[in-house]
Amino acid sequence: MLKLSKRLQKIADYVSMGSRVADIGSDHAMLPVYLLQSNRCPSAIAGELNRGPFEAAKKQSADAGLTSRLTVRQGDGLNVLISGEADTVTIAGMGGSLMSDILEAGFTAGKLEGVTELVLQPNVGEELVRQWLLKHHWFLKAESILEEDGKIYEVLHAVRSDDAVSRNSELYDGHFLALNLETDLLFKVLMQMGPYLLRDPQPALFKKWRHELNKLERICESLAGSDLAESAVKREQFLAEMHVIKEVLQCLRTDNP
Ligand code: SAM
């Protein structure tokens, strides 16, 4: 059986047993091959936009002797799917902006009909994915943060639920944080940093946001050297953002000595 990276294994662990999976942007199709080999999924579709990865996915499927259960298709995002063909959609290893564009286009084209579960691993821009899920009434059931080879990854697991709206509004209520911030700002913090990740803060979360603070610090230093009025405005925005992040980390640290 294929041995997955820690990141892909976490995604695989969220996929419900017995579901038909579509892995979009599959590259070498490692994830669907593992899901079939481990008998977690009866069948899978690997979708790829680009020819190189599409060929690599076909080869992986053939080498593993899985061509009868793993269909490899070339195309843009969820276009490779026929509505109702998959129970679970996984999308991993791309930016949150592209990921939410793929989800939006797929939703508009009806490709998410019948899909009951999404497992998403944006490399950056996680808040855009959380926003998309919230807007489309997917309940964010769980999320994880992990570090591998010096990189930090977040994995989001969303499901359809009749009471998604009320469950999400409870989830995104940031008053559990002992912070004196406006409700809107608390909501923004949860979108950015993850409602579950903040409720159960792991070392990787601190590491990620300390790294973000360092990046913002460097940007502010370079903006400070500019005479442009817009630079001063931007710098103020970043400083305010940094202030909030520091406050959040401080309050989490106090709660979790
Ligand atoms: N999902 C794998 C993983 O997490 O290890 C591969 C991630 S790889 C960095 C991103 C893949 O997404 C590339 O193979 C790229 O060709 C594919 N991709 C980018 N845009 C896409 C789109 N609109 N539709 C389908 N695949 C896309």
PDB file of N, CA and C in Angstrom, residues 103-112:
ATOM      1  N   LEU A 103     -14.599  25.641  -6.308  1.00  0.00           N
ATOM      2  CA  LEU A 103     -15.836  25.250  -5.622  1.00  0.00           C
ATOM      3  C   LEU A 103     -17.018  26.065  -6.138  1.00  0.00           C
ATOM      4  N   GLU A 104     -16.800  27.369  -6.340  1.00  0.00           N
ATOM      5  CA  GLU A 104     -17.889  28.242  -6.789  1.00  0.00           C
ATOM      6  C   GLU A 104     -18.339  27.844  -8.204  1.00  0.00           C
ATOM      7  N   ALA A 105     -17.366  27.617  -9.085  1.00  0.00           N
ATOM      8  CA  ALA A 105     -17.710  27.235 -10.464  1.00  0.00           C
ATOM      9  C   ALA A 105     -18.432  25.884 -10.458  1.00  0.00           C
ATOM     10  N   GLY A 106     -17.959  24.978  -9.625  1.00  0.00           N
ATOM     11  CA  GLY A 106     -18.578  23.648  -9.542  1.00  0.00           C
ATOM     12  C   GLY A 106     -19.981  23.725  -8.982  1.00  0.00           C
ATOM     13  N   PHE A 107     -20.159  24.582  -7.980  1.00  0.00           N
ATOM     14  CA  PHE A 107     -21.484  24.772  -7.372  1.00  0.00           C
ATOM     15  C   PHE A 107     -22.457  25.330  -8.418  1.00  0.00           C
ATOM     16  N   THR A 108     -22.001  26.360  -9.142  1.00  0.00           N
ATOM     17  CA  THR A 108     -22.853  27.010 -10.151  1.00  0.00           C
ATOM     18  C   THR A 108     -23.257  26.013 -11.239  1.00  0.00           C
ATOM     19  N   ALA A 109     -22.331  25.114 -11.577  1.00  0.00           N
ATOM     20  CA  ALA A 109     -22.607  24.126 -12.632  1.00  0.00           C
ATOM     21  C   ALA A 109     -23.347  22.896 -12.088  1.00  0.00           C
ATOM     22  N   GLY A 110     -23.693  22.903 -10.807  1.00  0.00           N
ATOM     23  CA  GLY A 110     -24.450  21.786 -10.223  1.00  0.00           C
ATOM     24  C   GLY A 110     -23.599  20.558  -9.930  1.00  0.00           C
ATOM     25  N   LYS A 111     -22.272  20.724  -9.967  1.00  0.00           N
ATOM     26  CA  LYS A 111     -21.397  19.552  -9.788  1.00  0.00           C
ATOM     27  C   LYS A 111     -21.309  19.084  -8.340  1.00  0.00           C
ATOM     28  N   LEU A 112     -21.798  19.914  -7.414  1.00  0.00           N
ATOM     29  CA  LEU A 112     -21.717  19.500  -6.005  1.00  0.00           C
ATOM     30  C   LEU A 112     -23.002  18.818  -5.535  1.00  0.00           C
TER      31      LEU A 112
END
